[in-house]
Amino acid sequence: MKDKAIGALAGLCAGALALPAAADEIKVGLLLPYSGVYAALGNDIEAGFRLGLAAFADETEARFAIVREDTEVKPPVGLAKARKLVLDDQVDVIAGVVSSGVLGAIRDFVHNSGVPLIVANAGNDEATGEQCSPFITRMSFSNRQVNRPMGEWLHAQGVQKVYTIAPDYAAGRQMIGAFVDGFTAAGGEVVGQEFTPFQTTQDFGPYLAKARASGAEAVYAFFAGGEAISFVKQYDSFGLKEAMPLYGAGFLTSPLYVEAEGPAAEGVIAALHYVPTIENAANAAFVAAFQAETGRVPSEYAVQGYDAARALVQATATGAADRASLAQALAKVSFEGPRGPTAIDPATNNIVQPIYVYETVAGETGLTQKVLAQLPAEADPANGCTLSATN
Ligand code: PHB
């Protein structure tokens, strides 16, 4: 027991902990929800991650072994699983994390243990703001990045009054906060807001009744996974869609589950950092490979897993010999990917990428994503992050 504790402590102090020699195995801890409202998201990130490892593996001699752990979308469980991956399984790197709440819960442990974390979803602004760390690199998006420009865009379309609704946890609060910042700075008015109990709300009816009575012209929402499916379907069956168009963060109508939403999703307009209909060569190759593997078009979650794997391969190929240099190499990756030019901002370790406004429309073989606008890539403000002094 004592030996184990000393070994664990040594590991904890060791951003400099040696990585296996090149050509040996790098152990990756995939920390994802495999149960709860975000289970499908976790599975899609893993599918993308495995595809990315396979696609780019020949860029490095290293081989990768995967250990999976289920966060259950619960912050304390996520922390316990992160500890298990680092202390018991002795992984060299962690990839994953879907919920902003889980990311907030594991941030200090990751930072203090010096294990590189590649964030493959959670948009928690603080993780690349005041809580940033040289060990945390985000290959997905930040909550602010996706929503603030949509506030400006929506106002430019002539919408003046909105009602907002999102789950009551870090991501819901931050996404709506960023949207409201953009929308009100442009001159818009928020006439009402609702934050619904996370993971437990089944019936959105009472909230939709308040939205209807609010005098808003439109509703702006963030929901994802199982909650998005329920919300979008109930919004339509409540008869709101015609009277008050539905806008949101694009996870609302993700290609991962838009078929489960069905016609209720048609006409919803939302902002996201990736849709499978983006036209570029890297995306064509990715969509074809993902379809061949799964029979489905890839979602934003799949591309985040794919790009996280590509970043890991690229960082490993630099010959990084310990965790600290692997983390440094991760923060310097850049490539032409399915989302277009993809790079990390050295001031925060957050990804910089364009944002797409898209409408869900009926296509030849089902629902598809029609791009209405491409909003320019903007780096988030450093918000207290001082990484640029060290990177
Ligand atoms: C988050 O908690 O940061 C989160 C979860 C699911 C999404 C997007 C963001 O689709």
Short mmCIF file of C-alpha atoms and ligand atoms in Angstrom, two decimals:
data_model
loop_
_atom_site.label_atom_id
_atom_site.label_comp_id
_atom_site.label_asym_id
_atom_site.label_seq_id
_atom_site.Cartn_x
_atom_site.Cartn_y
_atom_site.Cartn_z
CA MET A 1 0.00 0.00 0.00
CA LYS A 2 2.76 2.41 1.07
CA ASP A 3 4.81 1.57 -2.02
CA LYS A 4 1.79 2.10 -4.19
CA ALA A 5 1.13 5.50 -2.61
CA ILE A 6 4.77 6.56 -3.08
CA GLY A 7 4.69 5.38 -6.69
CA ALA A 8 1.50 7.29 -7.28
CA LEU A 9 2.95 10.43 -5.74
CA ALA A 10 6.09 10.14 -7.82
CA GLY A 11 3.88 9.90 -10.88
CA LEU A 12 1.93 12.92 -9.74
CA CYS A 13 5.02 15.08 -9.45
CA ALA A 14 6.19 13.98 -12.82
CA GLY A 15 5.15 16.08 -15.75
CA ALA A 16 8.60 14.74 -16.69
CA LEU A 17 7.47 11.12 -16.35
CA ALA A 18 9.09 9.30 -19.26
CA LEU A 19 6.92 8.11 -22.08
CA PRO A 20 7.49 4.64 -23.50
CA ALA A 21 10.28 4.61 -26.09
CA ALA A 22 9.20 5.25 -29.69
CA ALA A 23 7.77 2.12 -31.29
CA ASP A 24 6.45 1.11 -27.87
CA GLU A 25 2.87 1.57 -26.84
CA ILE A 26 1.43 4.90 -25.73
CA LYS A 27 -1.41 4.25 -23.30
CA VAL A 28 -4.43 6.49 -23.92
CA GLY A 29 -7.20 6.84 -21.35
CA LEU A 30 -10.48 7.55 -23.11
CA LEU A 31 -12.59 9.34 -20.52
CA LEU A 32 -16.09 9.56 -21.97
CA PRO A 33 -19.74 9.14 -21.05
CA TYR A 34 -20.91 5.67 -22.05
CA SER A 35 -24.12 6.04 -20.04
CA GLY A 36 -26.47 8.96 -19.26
CA VAL A 37 -27.87 11.61 -21.64
CA TYR A 38 -24.53 11.97 -23.46
CA ALA A 39 -23.77 8.26 -24.01
CA ALA A 40 -24.23 8.47 -27.79
CA LEU A 41 -21.81 11.40 -27.89
CA GLY A 42 -19.14 9.40 -26.09
CA ASN A 43 -19.50 6.50 -28.48
CA ASP A 44 -19.26 8.79 -31.51
CA ILE A 45 -16.13 10.49 -30.17
CA GLU A 46 -14.56 7.07 -29.65
CA ALA A 47 -15.51 5.99 -33.20
CA GLY A 48 -13.86 9.15 -34.58
CA PHE A 49 -10.82 8.71 -32.34
CA ARG A 50 -10.21 5.13 -33.46
CA LEU A 51 -10.64 6.15 -37.09
CA GLY A 52 -8.17 9.01 -36.60
CA LEU A 53 -5.57 6.71 -35.04
CA ALA A 54 -5.95 4.29 -37.94
CA ALA A 55 -5.83 7.06 -40.55
CA PHE A 56 -2.70 8.81 -39.27
CA ALA A 57 -0.86 5.98 -37.47
CA ASP A 58 1.86 5.73 -40.09
CA GLU A 59 3.06 9.25 -39.23
CA THR A 60 4.65 7.83 -36.06
CA GLU A 61 6.34 4.59 -35.01
CA ALA A 62 4.45 4.64 -31.74
CA ARG A 63 1.50 2.33 -31.22
CA PHE A 64 -1.50 3.24 -29.14
CA ALA A 65 -3.42 1.19 -26.57
CA ILE A 66 -6.78 2.40 -25.29
CA VAL A 67 -8.27 2.09 -21.80
CA ARG A 68 -11.90 3.30 -21.60
CA GLU A 69 -13.69 4.74 -18.59
CA ASP A 70 -17.31 5.89 -18.26
CA THR A 71 -17.85 9.31 -16.61
CA GLU A 72 -21.63 8.74 -16.52
CA VAL A 73 -21.81 12.55 -17.15
CA LYS A 74 -21.25 12.98 -13.38
CA PRO A 75 -18.44 15.27 -12.19
CA PRO A 76 -17.44 13.17 -9.12
CA VAL A 77 -17.46 9.97 -11.20
CA GLY A 78 -15.39 11.69 -13.89
CA LEU A 79 -12.81 12.71 -11.29
CA ALA A 80 -12.66 9.21 -9.79
CA LYS A 81 -12.18 7.72 -13.27
CA ALA A 82 -9.48 10.25 -14.18
CA ARG A 83 -7.62 9.30 -10.99
CA LYS A 84 -7.98 5.62 -11.79
CA LEU A 85 -6.66 6.11 -15.33
CA VAL A 86 -3.60 8.03 -14.15
CA LEU A 87 -2.79 6.30 -10.86
CA ASP A 88 -3.83 2.68 -11.53
CA ASP A 89 -3.66 2.31 -15.30
CA GLN A 90 -0.76 4.77 -15.61
CA VAL A 91 -1.97 6.17 -18.91
CA ASP A 92 0.38 8.51 -20.78
CA VAL A 93 -2.39 10.79 -21.98
CA ILE A 94 -6.14 11.27 -21.47
CA ALA A 95 -8.52 12.10 -24.30
CA GLY A 96 -12.22 12.80 -24.15
CA VAL A 97 -14.49 14.53 -21.61
CA VAL A 98 -17.89 15.54 -22.93
CA SER A 99 -19.45 17.56 -20.11
CA SER A 100 -18.22 20.99 -19.05
CA GLY A 101 -19.09 19.96 -15.49
CA VAL A 102 -16.79 16.93 -15.66
CA LEU A 103 -14.01 19.03 -17.18
CA GLY A 104 -14.31 21.52 -14.32
CA ALA A 105 -14.13 18.66 -11.80
CA ILE A 106 -10.98 17.05 -13.23
CA ARG A 107 -9.06 20.22 -14.12
CA ASP A 108 -6.97 20.50 -10.93
CA PHE A 109 -6.15 16.79 -10.86
CA VAL A 110 -5.01 16.89 -14.51
CA HIS A 111 -2.95 20.02 -13.94
CA ASN A 112 -1.30 18.73 -10.76
CA SER A 113 -0.60 15.25 -12.11
CA GLY A 114 0.92 16.65 -15.30
CA VAL A 115 -0.85 14.20 -17.55
CA PRO A 116 -1.69 15.71 -20.96
CA LEU A 117 -5.44 16.01 -21.58
CA ILE A 118 -6.82 16.39 -25.10
CA VAL A 119 -10.35 17.72 -24.70
CA ALA A 120 -12.52 16.12 -27.37
CA ASN A 121 -15.76 17.87 -26.50
CA ALA A 122 -16.42 19.80 -23.24
CA GLY A 123 -16.64 23.50 -24.10
CA ASN A 124 -16.05 24.84 -20.54
CA ASP A 125 -14.62 28.33 -21.18
CA GLU A 126 -12.65 28.35 -17.95
CA ALA A 127 -10.49 25.38 -18.98
CA THR A 128 -8.89 27.60 -21.62
CA GLY A 129 -9.43 30.81 -19.65
CA GLU A 130 -8.67 31.49 -16.02
CA GLN A 131 -8.34 27.75 -15.28
CA CYS A 132 -6.12 27.01 -18.28
CA SER A 133 -3.19 24.64 -17.96
CA PRO A 134 -0.20 23.71 -20.11
CA PHE A 135 -1.47 20.14 -19.81
CA ILE A 136 -4.92 20.87 -21.29
CA THR A 137 -5.32 21.28 -25.06
CA ARG A 138 -8.76 21.56 -26.59
CA MET A 139 -9.46 20.06 -30.01
CA SER A 140 -13.24 20.61 -29.90
CA PHE A 141 -14.64 24.14 -29.31
CA SER A 142 -15.34 26.51 -26.45
CA ASN A 143 -18.85 27.38 -25.35
CA ARG A 144 -18.21 31.05 -26.07
CA GLN A 145 -16.71 30.43 -29.51
CA VAL A 146 -19.83 28.71 -30.87
CA ASN A 147 -22.48 30.98 -29.36
CA ARG A 148 -21.27 34.58 -29.24
CA PRO A 149 -21.04 35.05 -33.04
CA MET A 150 -24.49 33.48 -33.38
CA GLY A 151 -25.90 36.27 -31.18
CA GLU A 152 -24.54 38.85 -33.58
CA TRP A 153 -25.65 36.91 -36.66
CA LEU A 154 -29.20 36.43 -35.39
CA HIS A 155 -29.62 40.12 -34.67
CA ALA A 156 -28.29 40.94 -38.14
CA GLN A 157 -31.15 38.80 -39.54
CA GLY A 158 -33.62 41.23 -37.97
CA VAL A 159 -34.53 39.25 -34.83
CA GLN A 160 -34.96 41.67 -31.91
CA LYS A 161 -36.43 39.71 -28.99
CA VAL A 162 -35.51 36.20 -27.91
CA TYR A 163 -36.25 33.77 -25.11
CA THR A 164 -33.39 31.46 -24.09
CA ILE A 165 -33.47 27.96 -22.65
CA ALA A 166 -30.72 25.48 -21.73
CA PRO A 167 -29.85 22.87 -19.09
CA ASP A 168 -28.77 24.20 -15.73
CA TYR A 169 -25.07 23.38 -15.62
CA ALA A 170 -21.81 25.00 -16.72
CA ALA A 171 -22.26 24.44 -20.48
CA GLY A 172 -25.86 25.67 -20.52
CA ARG A 173 -24.97 28.77 -18.51
CA GLN A 174 -21.85 29.58 -20.56
CA MET A 175 -23.39 28.96 -23.98
CA ILE A 176 -26.42 31.11 -23.22
CA GLY A 177 -24.24 33.76 -21.55
CA ALA A 178 -22.07 34.04 -24.66
CA PHE A 179 -25.08 34.15 -26.99
CA VAL A 180 -26.68 36.89 -24.86
CA ASP A 181 -23.43 38.89 -24.89
CA GLY A 182 -23.30 38.81 -28.68
CA PHE A 183 -27.03 39.40 -29.16
CA THR A 184 -27.38 42.29 -26.71
CA ALA A 185 -24.11 43.96 -27.80
CA ALA A 186 -25.65 44.03 -31.29
CA GLY A 187 -28.81 45.68 -29.90
CA GLY A 188 -31.07 42.65 -29.26
CA GLU A 189 -33.24 42.09 -26.17
CA VAL A 190 -33.60 38.93 -24.08
CA VAL A 191 -37.18 38.86 -22.79
CA GLY A 192 -36.94 35.71 -20.68
CA GLN A 193 -34.62 32.86 -19.71
CA GLU A 194 -35.01 29.37 -18.34
CA PHE A 195 -32.41 26.87 -17.10
CA THR A 196 -33.88 23.38 -16.80
CA PRO A 197 -32.73 20.67 -14.35
CA PHE A 198 -29.89 18.82 -16.11
CA GLN A 199 -30.35 15.15 -17.00
CA THR A 200 -33.73 14.89 -15.24
CA THR A 201 -36.10 17.06 -17.30
CA GLN A 202 -38.49 14.91 -19.33
CA ASP A 203 -41.33 17.36 -19.89
CA PHE A 204 -40.40 20.73 -21.38
CA GLY A 205 -44.09 21.77 -21.63
CA PRO A 206 -44.13 24.20 -18.67
CA TYR A 207 -41.02 25.98 -20.00
CA LEU A 208 -42.41 26.13 -23.53
CA ALA A 209 -45.61 27.70 -22.17
CA LYS A 210 -43.53 30.45 -20.56
CA ALA A 211 -41.61 31.00 -23.80
CA ARG A 212 -44.89 31.33 -25.72
CA ALA A 213 -46.20 33.91 -23.26
CA SER A 214 -42.94 35.91 -23.21
CA GLY A 215 -43.49 38.07 -26.28
CA ALA A 216 -40.27 36.79 -27.86
CA GLU A 217 -40.00 36.48 -31.64
CA ALA A 218 -37.74 33.45 -31.41
CA VAL A 219 -36.20 30.96 -28.99
CA TYR A 220 -32.46 30.31 -28.65
CA ALA A 221 -31.55 26.99 -27.04
CA PHE A 222 -28.70 24.69 -26.15
CA PHE A 223 -29.43 21.03 -25.52
CA ALA A 224 -27.47 17.98 -26.58
CA GLY A 225 -27.88 14.21 -26.76
CA GLY A 226 -31.08 12.71 -25.34
CA GLU A 227 -32.21 16.11 -24.03
CA ALA A 228 -31.91 17.66 -27.52
CA ILE A 229 -34.10 14.94 -29.01
CA SER A 230 -36.84 15.46 -26.39
CA PHE A 231 -36.65 19.25 -26.58
CA VAL A 232 -36.76 19.58 -30.38
CA LYS A 233 -39.66 17.10 -30.66
CA GLN A 234 -41.65 18.73 -27.88
CA TYR A 235 -41.01 22.23 -29.31
CA ASP A 236 -42.67 21.12 -32.54
CA SER A 237 -45.52 19.13 -31.01
CA PHE A 238 -46.29 22.06 -28.69
CA GLY A 239 -46.99 24.05 -31.86
CA LEU A 240 -44.26 26.62 -31.24
CA LYS A 241 -42.11 26.08 -34.31
CA GLU A 242 -44.29 28.05 -36.71
CA ALA A 243 -44.96 30.94 -34.33
CA MET A 244 -41.46 31.28 -32.84
CA PRO A 245 -38.59 29.93 -34.96
CA LEU A 246 -36.09 27.84 -33.04
CA TYR A 247 -32.39 28.78 -33.11
CA GLY A 248 -29.52 27.48 -31.07
CA ALA A 249 -26.09 26.02 -30.58
CA GLY A 250 -25.83 23.43 -33.34
CA PHE A 251 -25.64 20.44 -30.99
CA LEU A 252 -29.42 20.86 -30.86
CA THR A 253 -29.79 19.20 -34.27
CA SER A 254 -26.54 17.23 -34.46
CA PRO A 255 -26.34 14.79 -37.38
CA LEU A 256 -25.69 12.17 -34.68
CA TYR A 257 -29.34 12.20 -33.58
CA VAL A 258 -31.22 14.48 -35.98
CA GLU A 259 -32.94 11.46 -37.58
CA ALA A 260 -34.42 10.65 -34.15
CA GLU A 261 -35.82 14.19 -34.04
CA GLY A 262 -37.31 13.71 -37.50
CA PRO A 263 -39.37 16.45 -39.21
CA ALA A 264 -39.43 18.43 -35.93
CA ALA A 265 -35.81 19.40 -36.68
CA GLU A 266 -36.54 20.78 -40.15
CA GLY A 267 -36.05 24.53 -40.32
CA VAL A 268 -34.07 24.80 -37.06
CA ILE A 269 -31.12 27.17 -37.60
CA ALA A 270 -28.04 26.76 -35.46
CA ALA A 271 -24.31 27.50 -35.18
CA LEU A 272 -21.54 24.92 -34.98
CA HIS A 273 -17.84 24.42 -35.71
CA TYR A 274 -18.45 21.42 -37.98
CA VAL A 275 -21.15 20.01 -40.21
CA PRO A 276 -20.57 17.05 -42.52
CA THR A 277 -21.60 19.12 -45.55
CA ILE A 278 -18.54 21.41 -45.34
CA GLU A 279 -16.78 21.26 -48.70
CA ASN A 280 -13.05 20.58 -48.59
CA ALA A 281 -10.79 17.65 -49.51
CA ALA A 282 -9.97 16.61 -45.93
CA ASN A 283 -13.67 16.52 -45.07
CA ALA A 284 -14.54 14.49 -48.16
CA ALA A 285 -11.94 11.89 -47.14
CA PHE A 286 -13.14 11.89 -43.52
CA VAL A 287 -16.83 11.58 -44.41
CA ALA A 288 -16.09 8.70 -46.81
CA ALA A 289 -13.93 6.84 -44.27
CA PHE A 290 -16.44 7.36 -41.45
CA GLN A 291 -19.34 6.24 -43.63
CA ALA A 292 -17.44 3.14 -44.74
CA GLU A 293 -16.80 2.27 -41.08
CA THR A 294 -20.19 3.09 -39.55
CA GLY A 295 -22.74 3.56 -42.36
CA ARG A 296 -23.50 7.07 -41.02
CA VAL A 297 -22.34 10.61 -41.76
CA PRO A 298 -19.98 11.92 -39.10
CA SER A 299 -21.10 14.43 -36.48
CA GLU A 300 -19.20 17.20 -34.72
CA TYR A 301 -18.46 14.64 -31.98
CA ALA A 302 -16.91 12.23 -34.47
CA VAL A 303 -14.68 14.94 -35.97
CA GLN A 304 -13.56 16.01 -32.51
CA GLY A 305 -12.44 12.44 -31.76
CA TYR A 306 -10.78 12.16 -35.17
CA ASP A 307 -8.89 15.43 -34.77
CA ALA A 308 -7.93 14.56 -31.17
CA ALA A 309 -6.33 11.34 -32.45
CA ARG A 310 -4.62 13.20 -35.28
CA ALA A 311 -3.23 15.74 -32.78
CA LEU A 312 -1.95 12.91 -30.58
CA VAL A 313 -0.23 11.22 -33.51
CA GLN A 314 1.31 14.51 -34.63
CA ALA A 315 2.55 15.35 -31.13
CA THR A 316 3.93 11.85 -30.62
CA ALA A 317 5.76 12.06 -33.94
CA THR A 318 7.79 15.02 -32.61
CA GLY A 319 9.63 12.46 -30.48
CA ALA A 320 8.28 13.87 -27.20
CA ALA A 321 9.97 11.77 -24.54
CA ASP A 322 7.91 12.72 -21.49
CA ARG A 323 4.45 13.92 -20.59
CA ALA A 324 5.44 17.57 -20.33
CA SER A 325 6.96 17.64 -23.80
CA LEU A 326 4.02 15.69 -25.19
CA ALA A 327 1.70 18.34 -23.70
CA GLN A 328 3.83 21.09 -25.25
CA ALA A 329 3.80 19.36 -28.62
CA LEU A 330 0.01 18.94 -28.43
CA ALA A 331 -0.40 22.66 -27.97
CA LYS A 332 1.51 23.28 -31.21
CA VAL A 333 -0.34 20.95 -33.58
CA SER A 334 -1.88 22.35 -36.72
CA PHE A 335 -3.26 20.74 -39.85
CA GLU A 336 -5.72 21.14 -42.71
CA GLY A 337 -8.57 19.03 -41.39
CA PRO A 338 -12.24 18.37 -42.10
CA ARG A 339 -13.14 21.69 -40.46
CA GLY A 340 -10.61 23.60 -42.59
CA PRO A 341 -7.37 25.08 -41.18
CA THR A 342 -7.17 23.77 -37.60
CA ALA A 343 -4.72 25.19 -35.06
CA ILE A 344 -4.28 25.78 -31.35
CA ASP A 345 -4.05 29.30 -29.92
CA PRO A 346 -0.82 29.38 -27.86
CA ALA A 347 -2.35 32.01 -25.55
CA THR A 348 -5.00 29.59 -24.22
CA ASN A 349 -4.47 26.12 -25.81
CA ASN A 350 -7.96 26.42 -27.27
CA ILE A 351 -8.69 25.54 -30.89
CA VAL A 352 -9.31 28.36 -33.40
CA GLN A 353 -11.77 27.59 -36.19
CA PRO A 354 -14.58 29.05 -38.28
CA ILE A 355 -18.18 28.74 -37.10
CA TYR A 356 -20.92 27.63 -39.49
CA VAL A 357 -24.56 28.70 -39.34
CA TYR A 358 -26.64 25.86 -40.74
CA GLU A 359 -30.25 24.92 -41.28
CA THR A 360 -31.53 21.37 -40.99
CA VAL A 361 -33.34 20.59 -44.24
CA ALA A 362 -34.83 17.53 -45.91
CA GLY A 363 -32.32 16.00 -48.33
CA GLU A 364 -32.52 13.11 -50.77
CA THR A 365 -31.73 10.45 -48.19
CA GLY A 366 -32.89 12.10 -45.00
CA LEU A 367 -32.23 15.26 -43.04
CA THR A 368 -29.11 17.20 -43.96
CA GLN A 369 -27.26 20.39 -43.03
CA LYS A 370 -27.49 23.40 -45.36
CA VAL A 371 -24.73 25.92 -44.60
CA LEU A 372 -26.18 29.46 -44.52
CA ALA A 373 -23.09 31.38 -43.41
CA GLN A 374 -19.47 30.89 -42.42
CA LEU A 375 -18.46 33.16 -39.56
CA PRO A 376 -14.74 33.98 -39.25
CA ALA A 377 -12.46 32.07 -36.88
CA GLU A 378 -11.85 34.13 -33.75
CA ALA A 379 -9.56 33.25 -30.85
CA ASP A 380 -11.26 33.57 -27.45
CA PRO A 381 -9.95 36.29 -25.16
CA ALA A 382 -7.31 34.91 -22.76
CA ASN A 383 -9.59 35.69 -19.80
CA GLY A 384 -6.85 35.44 -17.21
CA CYS A 385 -4.94 32.61 -18.88
CA THR A 386 -1.21 33.33 -18.84
CA LEU A 387 -0.01 30.46 -21.03
CA SER A 388 1.46 32.76 -23.67
CA ALA A 389 4.17 33.56 -21.14
CA THR A 390 5.25 29.90 -21.09
CA ASN A 391 4.36 28.49 -24.53
C1 PHB B 1 -20.56 20.48 -22.51
O1 PHB B 1 -20.98 20.10 -21.41
O2 PHB B 1 -19.58 21.25 -22.60
C2 PHB B 1 -21.23 20.03 -23.76
C3 PHB B 1 -21.94 18.84 -23.78
C4 PHB B 1 -22.54 18.41 -24.95
C5 PHB B 1 -22.42 19.17 -26.10
C6 PHB B 1 -21.71 20.35 -26.09
C7 PHB B 1 -21.10 20.79 -24.90
O3 PHB B 1 -22.97 18.76 -27.22
#
